Structures are given as C-alpha cells and as structure tokens.
Coordinates of C-alpha atoms in Angstrom, one line a residue:
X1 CA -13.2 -15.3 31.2
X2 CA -11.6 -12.0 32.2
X3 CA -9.3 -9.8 34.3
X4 CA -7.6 -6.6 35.0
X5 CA -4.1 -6.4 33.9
X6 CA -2.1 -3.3 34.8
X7 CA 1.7 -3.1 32.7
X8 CA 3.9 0.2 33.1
X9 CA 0.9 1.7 35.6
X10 CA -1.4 1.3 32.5
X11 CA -4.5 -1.2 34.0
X12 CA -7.4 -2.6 31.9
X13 CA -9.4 -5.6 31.4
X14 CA -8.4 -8.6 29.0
X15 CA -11.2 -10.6 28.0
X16 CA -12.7 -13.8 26.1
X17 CA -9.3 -15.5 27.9
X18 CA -10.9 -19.0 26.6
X19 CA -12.1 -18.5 23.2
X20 CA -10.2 -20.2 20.5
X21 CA -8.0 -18.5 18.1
X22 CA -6.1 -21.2 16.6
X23 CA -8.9 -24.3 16.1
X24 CA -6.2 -26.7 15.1
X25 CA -4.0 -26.4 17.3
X26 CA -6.1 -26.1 20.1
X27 CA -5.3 -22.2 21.3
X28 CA -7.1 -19.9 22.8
X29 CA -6.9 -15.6 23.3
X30 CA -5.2 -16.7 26.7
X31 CA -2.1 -18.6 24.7
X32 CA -1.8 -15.7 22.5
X33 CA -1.7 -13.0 24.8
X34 CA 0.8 -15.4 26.8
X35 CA 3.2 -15.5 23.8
X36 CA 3.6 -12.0 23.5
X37 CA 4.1 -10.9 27.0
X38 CA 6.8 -13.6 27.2
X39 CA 7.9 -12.1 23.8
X40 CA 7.9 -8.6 24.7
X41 CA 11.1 -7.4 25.7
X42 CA 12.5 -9.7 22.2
X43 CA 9.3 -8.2 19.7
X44 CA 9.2 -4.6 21.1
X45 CA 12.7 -2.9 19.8
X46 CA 11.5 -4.1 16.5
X47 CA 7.7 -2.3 16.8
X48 CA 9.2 0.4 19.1
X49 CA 8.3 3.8 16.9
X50 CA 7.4 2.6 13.9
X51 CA 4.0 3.2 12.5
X52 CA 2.2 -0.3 12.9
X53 CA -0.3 -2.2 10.7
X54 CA -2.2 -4.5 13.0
X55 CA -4.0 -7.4 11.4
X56 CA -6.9 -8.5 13.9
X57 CA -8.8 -11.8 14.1
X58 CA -12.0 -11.3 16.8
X59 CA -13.1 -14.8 16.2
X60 CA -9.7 -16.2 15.2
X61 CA -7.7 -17.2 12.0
X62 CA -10.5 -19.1 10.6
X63 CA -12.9 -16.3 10.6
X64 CA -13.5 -12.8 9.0
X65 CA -10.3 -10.7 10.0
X66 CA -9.1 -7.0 9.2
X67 CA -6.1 -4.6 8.8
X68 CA -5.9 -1.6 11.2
X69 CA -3.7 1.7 10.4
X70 CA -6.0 4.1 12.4
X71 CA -5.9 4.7 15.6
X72 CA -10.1 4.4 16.9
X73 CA -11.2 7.0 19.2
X74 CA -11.5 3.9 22.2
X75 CA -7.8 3.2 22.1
X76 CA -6.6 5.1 25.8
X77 CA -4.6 7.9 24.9
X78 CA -1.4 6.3 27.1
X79 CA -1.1 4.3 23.1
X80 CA 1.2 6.7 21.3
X81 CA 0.4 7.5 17.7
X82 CA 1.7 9.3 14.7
X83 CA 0.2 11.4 11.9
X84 CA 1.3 11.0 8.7
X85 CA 0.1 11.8 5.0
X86 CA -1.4 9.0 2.8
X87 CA -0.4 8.7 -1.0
X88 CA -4.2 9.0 -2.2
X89 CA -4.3 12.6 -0.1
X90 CA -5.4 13.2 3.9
X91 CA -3.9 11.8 6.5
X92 CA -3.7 8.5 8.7
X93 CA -3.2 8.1 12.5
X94 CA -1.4 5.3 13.2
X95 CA -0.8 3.9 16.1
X96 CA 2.4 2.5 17.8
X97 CA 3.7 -0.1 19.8
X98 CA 6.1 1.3 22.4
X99 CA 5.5 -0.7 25.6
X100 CA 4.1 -3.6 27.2
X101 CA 1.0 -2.2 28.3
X102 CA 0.2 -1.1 24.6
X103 CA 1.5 -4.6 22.7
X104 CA -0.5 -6.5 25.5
X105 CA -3.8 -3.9 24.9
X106 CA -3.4 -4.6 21.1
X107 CA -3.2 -8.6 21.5
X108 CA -6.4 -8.2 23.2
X109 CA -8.3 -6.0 20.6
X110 CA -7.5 -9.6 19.1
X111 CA -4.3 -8.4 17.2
X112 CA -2.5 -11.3 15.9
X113 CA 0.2 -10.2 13.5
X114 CA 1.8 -6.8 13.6
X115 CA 2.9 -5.4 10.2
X116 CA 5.2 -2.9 11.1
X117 CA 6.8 0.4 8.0
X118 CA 10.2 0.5 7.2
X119 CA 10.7 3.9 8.9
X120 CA 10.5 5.4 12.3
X121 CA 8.7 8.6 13.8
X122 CA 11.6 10.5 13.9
X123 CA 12.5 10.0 9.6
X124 CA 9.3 9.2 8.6
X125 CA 9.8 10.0 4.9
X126 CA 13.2 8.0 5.0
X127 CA 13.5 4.1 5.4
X128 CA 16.1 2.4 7.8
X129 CA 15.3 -1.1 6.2
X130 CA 15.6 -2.2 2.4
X131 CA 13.7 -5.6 1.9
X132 CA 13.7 -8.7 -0.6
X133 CA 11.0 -10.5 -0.2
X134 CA 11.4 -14.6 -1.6
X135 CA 7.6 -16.0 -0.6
X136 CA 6.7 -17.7 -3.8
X137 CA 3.5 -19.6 -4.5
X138 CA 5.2 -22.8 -6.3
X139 CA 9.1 -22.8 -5.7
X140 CA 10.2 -24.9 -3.3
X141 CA 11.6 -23.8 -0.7
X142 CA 16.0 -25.3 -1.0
X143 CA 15.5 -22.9 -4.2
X144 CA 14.3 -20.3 -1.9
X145 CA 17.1 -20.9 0.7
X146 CA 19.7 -20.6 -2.7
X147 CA 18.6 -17.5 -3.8
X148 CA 18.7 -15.9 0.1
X149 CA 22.3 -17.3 0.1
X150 CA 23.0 -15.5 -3.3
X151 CA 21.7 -12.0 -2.2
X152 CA 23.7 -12.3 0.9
X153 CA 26.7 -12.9 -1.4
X154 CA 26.1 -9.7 -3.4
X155 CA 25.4 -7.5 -0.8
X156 CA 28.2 -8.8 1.4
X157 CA 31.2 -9.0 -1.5
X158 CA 29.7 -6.7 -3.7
X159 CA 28.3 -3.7 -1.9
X160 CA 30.3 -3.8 1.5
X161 CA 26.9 -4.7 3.8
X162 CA 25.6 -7.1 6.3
X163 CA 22.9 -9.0 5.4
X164 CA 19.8 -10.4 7.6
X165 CA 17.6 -13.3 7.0
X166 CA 14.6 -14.2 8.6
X167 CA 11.7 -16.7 8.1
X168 CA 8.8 -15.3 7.4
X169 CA 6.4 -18.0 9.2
X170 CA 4.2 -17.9 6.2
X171 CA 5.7 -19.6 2.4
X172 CA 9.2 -17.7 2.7
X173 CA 12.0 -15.6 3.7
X174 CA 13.0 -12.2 4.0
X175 CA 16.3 -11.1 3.2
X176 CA 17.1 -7.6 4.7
X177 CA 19.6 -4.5 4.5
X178 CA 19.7 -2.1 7.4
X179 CA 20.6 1.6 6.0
X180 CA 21.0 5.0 7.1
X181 CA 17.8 6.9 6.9
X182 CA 19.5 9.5 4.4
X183 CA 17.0 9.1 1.3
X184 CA 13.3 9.1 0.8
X185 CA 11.1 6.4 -0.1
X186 CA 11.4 6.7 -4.1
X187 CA 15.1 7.0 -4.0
X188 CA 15.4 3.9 -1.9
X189 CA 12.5 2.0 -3.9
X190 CA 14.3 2.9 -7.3
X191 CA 17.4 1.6 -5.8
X192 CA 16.3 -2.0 -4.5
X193 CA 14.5 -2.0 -7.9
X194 CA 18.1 -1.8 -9.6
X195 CA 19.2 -4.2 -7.3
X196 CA 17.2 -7.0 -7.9
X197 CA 17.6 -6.7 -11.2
X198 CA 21.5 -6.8 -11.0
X199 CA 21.2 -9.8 -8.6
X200 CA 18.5 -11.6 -10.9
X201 CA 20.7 -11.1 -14.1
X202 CA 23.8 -12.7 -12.5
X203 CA 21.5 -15.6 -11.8
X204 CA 18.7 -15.4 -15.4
X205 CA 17.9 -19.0 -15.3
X206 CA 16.8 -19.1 -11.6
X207 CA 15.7 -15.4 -10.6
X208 CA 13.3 -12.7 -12.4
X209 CA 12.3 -9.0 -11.3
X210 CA 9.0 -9.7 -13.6
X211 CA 5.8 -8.2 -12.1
X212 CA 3.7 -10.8 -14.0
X213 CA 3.4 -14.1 -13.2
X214 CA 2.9 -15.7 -16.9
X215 CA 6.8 -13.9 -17.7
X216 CA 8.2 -15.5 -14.8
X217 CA 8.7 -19.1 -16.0
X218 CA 8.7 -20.9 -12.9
X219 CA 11.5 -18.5 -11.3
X220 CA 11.9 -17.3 -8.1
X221 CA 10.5 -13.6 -7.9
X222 CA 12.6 -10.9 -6.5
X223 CA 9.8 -8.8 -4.3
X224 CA 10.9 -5.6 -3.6
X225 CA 7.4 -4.2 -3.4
X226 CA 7.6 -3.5 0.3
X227 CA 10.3 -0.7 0.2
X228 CA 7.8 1.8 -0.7
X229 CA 5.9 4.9 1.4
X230 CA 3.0 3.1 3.0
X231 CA 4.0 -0.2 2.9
X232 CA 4.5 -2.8 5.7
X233 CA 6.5 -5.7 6.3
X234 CA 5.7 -8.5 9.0
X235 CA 7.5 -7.9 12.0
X236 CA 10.0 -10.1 13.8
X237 CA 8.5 -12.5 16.0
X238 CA 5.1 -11.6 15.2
X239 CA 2.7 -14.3 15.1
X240 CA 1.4 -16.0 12.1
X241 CA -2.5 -16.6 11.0
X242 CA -2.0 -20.1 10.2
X243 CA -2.6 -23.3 12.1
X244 CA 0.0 -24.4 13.8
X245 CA 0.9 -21.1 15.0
X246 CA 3.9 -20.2 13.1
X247 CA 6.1 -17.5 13.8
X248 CA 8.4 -14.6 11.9
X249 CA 12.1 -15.7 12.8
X250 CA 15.3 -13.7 12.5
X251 CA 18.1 -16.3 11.9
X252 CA 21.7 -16.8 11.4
X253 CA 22.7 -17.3 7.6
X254 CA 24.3 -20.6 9.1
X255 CA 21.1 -22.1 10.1
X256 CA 19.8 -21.6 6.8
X257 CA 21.1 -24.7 5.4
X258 CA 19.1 -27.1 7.9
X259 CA 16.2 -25.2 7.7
X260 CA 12.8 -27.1 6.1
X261 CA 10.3 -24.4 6.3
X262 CA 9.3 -20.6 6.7
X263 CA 7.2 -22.5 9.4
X264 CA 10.0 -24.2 11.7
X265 CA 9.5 -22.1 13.8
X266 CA 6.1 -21.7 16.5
X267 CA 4.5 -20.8 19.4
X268 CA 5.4 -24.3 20.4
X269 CA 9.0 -24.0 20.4
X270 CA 10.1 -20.1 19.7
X271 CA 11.2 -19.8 23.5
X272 CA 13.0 -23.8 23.5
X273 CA 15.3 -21.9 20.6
X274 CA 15.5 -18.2 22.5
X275 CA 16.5 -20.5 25.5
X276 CA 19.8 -21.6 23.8
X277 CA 20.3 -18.8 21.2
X278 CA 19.6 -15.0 21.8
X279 CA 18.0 -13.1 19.1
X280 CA 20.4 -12.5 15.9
X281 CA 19.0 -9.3 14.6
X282 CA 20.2 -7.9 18.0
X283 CA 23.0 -6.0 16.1
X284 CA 20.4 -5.5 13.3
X285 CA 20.6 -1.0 13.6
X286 CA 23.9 -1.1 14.3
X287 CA 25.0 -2.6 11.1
X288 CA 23.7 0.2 9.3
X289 CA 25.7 1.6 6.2
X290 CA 25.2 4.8 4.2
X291 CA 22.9 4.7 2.0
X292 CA 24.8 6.7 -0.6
X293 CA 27.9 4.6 -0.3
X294 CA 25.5 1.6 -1.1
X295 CA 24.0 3.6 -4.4
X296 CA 27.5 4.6 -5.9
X297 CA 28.7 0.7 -5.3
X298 CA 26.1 -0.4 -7.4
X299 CA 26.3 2.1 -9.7
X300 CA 29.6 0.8 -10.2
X301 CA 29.2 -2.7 -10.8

C-alpha cells in the first residue's frame, strides 16, 4: 500500500503502509507513521537542530536493524544536515529533523527511534544537556525510582538546578540537567564524571560510578557515558523497538512514585495522557543554568 504525502510543500510517496513492524502487538508502518505525525508538534522541539542518530528497522523490530548518522545521497536536499568532525578523523554528515515533512520522510525510511546529541548546530562543540543514565540490567526498578529521587535532591539543594526525569521506554530512567552551552564536551564529561561520583559516595551501599560490572556488587550504576562528543541519547517521545510499543516519556518528579515501569507508557495510551497533561519538559531550555556556576558549586561541596 502506498500514497503521496505532501507536509510544508515537501510531497513524496510513503509506502509498505501494511507491513508489520511491531508482530506482537499487531502494528504495522501505517500505525507508526500515524504516531509520529500526531506526535510532531510534541517530538519536534526536541529533534529540531540537533544532529540525529536514526535507528531503522526495514522489516521491523524483530528483524536485522541499523544505526544511521549520514546523510545518503537519496535523502531530498529540503532534509537539512550538518557537518561535523568524528573523533577517529574525517567528517560525518548528519542529518536533522527540523519539520514534519522531514520526521514523516524519516519514519518512512522505516526509522523507528531517533537518538538525538546533546548539542545543537549552532554550539556544536558545547552541550546544552548533562545526562544520568539509571538503565540497569538486574536492579529493580523502585531502586531505580530512589536513586532518580536522590539525584534530583542533589542537584536541586545542592547545586541550585532543576532537574528532569524521563522514562526511557526501554529498562530505565533518565535523569537530566539543562545547562548553558558555555563549555566543550570534555569539560562537561569530566564534570558529570565528578558528579556521579559525589552523588554515589553520599549513597556507597546503593550507588557505584564503577565501569565494570564484577566491582559493582549489585548497585545501581551511575551512566554518565552519554555526555561525551559523538554520543546520543534517546529522544523524548521517540518510539521504542520493543513489543508493546513503548515510548521515551518526560515526567513530573511527582509521578515518579506511582510509576511501575520505563514501559508505562505506549503508543497505546501516550496521547490518553497528553490529553489530560501537556508535555513537562516544556520549560526544559528555559531552566538552563550556567555551567560555571554549576562547576564551582561542586567544587565546593
């Protein structure tokens, strides 16, 4: 099944409308491109100008799938792109997701979830995001909730910020700090570093900053990873490869508490919950705070 689309003056042809992408639960290419035009206006401040990671699945989740940074020659030129360097040497084209035409075009290359980096066009070298990640392979997930709550504790009491949470839709959470884009990459990296480590020894029998699993002893890993050049995180309300189609959340620290799973929230009922509560990252750039304010605090403590 297919037909021409036009979004923005942009027209081309979506195809393979019937095919199934999530077996399980019983949807198709359709369902998916569905969810995120309905999403759109919600997903795209969060894609807009940020160099994007797409993850694509041509035959759905339960097939072969790939990650794609480049931009191919077939993509229309109307889908903006930036150049950057890469760590190893050259440089990488990626693409970005600015408009409706171009989130709608990328669904139907059979993009599911959109990776997005932690800096924009405009500071490329310079992050506007710091993230924890708390996506463990055995901890379950109220000690997962506890450890978000204690971040967001320290960061708020301690450092003078606002801190975000937001469900992952895979194992997790993702506890995040919106700054100034004032420093590079390694500054910002060395600085979560320290500050997982400050957050983990006020809590040693629950929390570690250890890399390797055998000297973690069961506790919850502090992932700071992500706040490096080149990495990604998954975007808000991006979809999830897994079968009951969950998705990335931003939430309210007071729904944390009821909350049973990184997967509470799906295609299924994302827009029942938009319908009675607006997004709560809307404010998310707007709580910014210097990133130099945020280093000397720490320093301090």
């Amino acid at each position: 099944m297919e037909k021409e689309v036009s979004y923005n003056k942009h027209s081309f042809e979506i195809g393979n409308l019937d095919k199934t992408f999530y077996p399980s639960a019983g949807l198709t290419k359709g369902d998916i491109i569905e969810y995120y035009e309905k999403i759109a206006d919600t997903i795209l401040p969060y894609l807009k100008n940020r160099p994007l990671t797409l993850q694509r699945f041509p035959n759905g989740i339960d097939d072969k799938n790939f990650y794609q940074k480049d931009k191919p020659d077939y993509f229309p030129d109307w889908i903006k792109s930036i150049k950057t360097k890469k760590q190893e040497g050259g440089k990488i084209e990626y693409v970005m997701c600015n408009d409706k035409a171009s989130l709608i075009y990328l669904v139907n290359q059979a993009g599911i979830i959109f990776h997005t980096g932690l800096s924009t066009k405009n500071n490329l070298n310079k992050p506007d995001k710091i993230i924890i990640d708390l996506d463990p392979s055995t901890t379950n997930f109220e000690t997962i909730k506890t450890a978000a709550e204690r971040i967001r504790k320290i960061i708020e009491e301690k450092l003078n910020a606002t801190a975000f949470v937001m469900t992952t839709g895979s194992r997790g959470l993702h506890v995040m700090l919106p700054i100034k884009p004032e420093e590079g990459f390694d500054t910002v990296r060395e600085f979560s570093q320290n500050l997982a480590t400050y957050i983990a020894k006020q809590y040693p029998e629950d929390l570690t900053t250890a890399v390797r699993k055998n000297k973690r002893e069961n506790k919850l890993f502090l992932d700071v990873a992500r706040n490096a050049l080149g990495q990604t995180a998954v975007c808000p309300y991006s979809l999830r490869a897994i079968k009951n189609a969950p998705i990335a959340t931003p939430l309210e620290w007071d729904e944390l508490a009821k909350l049973e799973s990184a997967q509470a929230y799906t295609l299924g009922n994302i827009f029942r919950r938009l319908a009675q509560k607006d997004d709560p990252w809307k404010k998310f750039s707007e709580k910014a705070v210097s990133f130099k304010s945020l280093k000397e605090k720490l320093e301090k403590l």
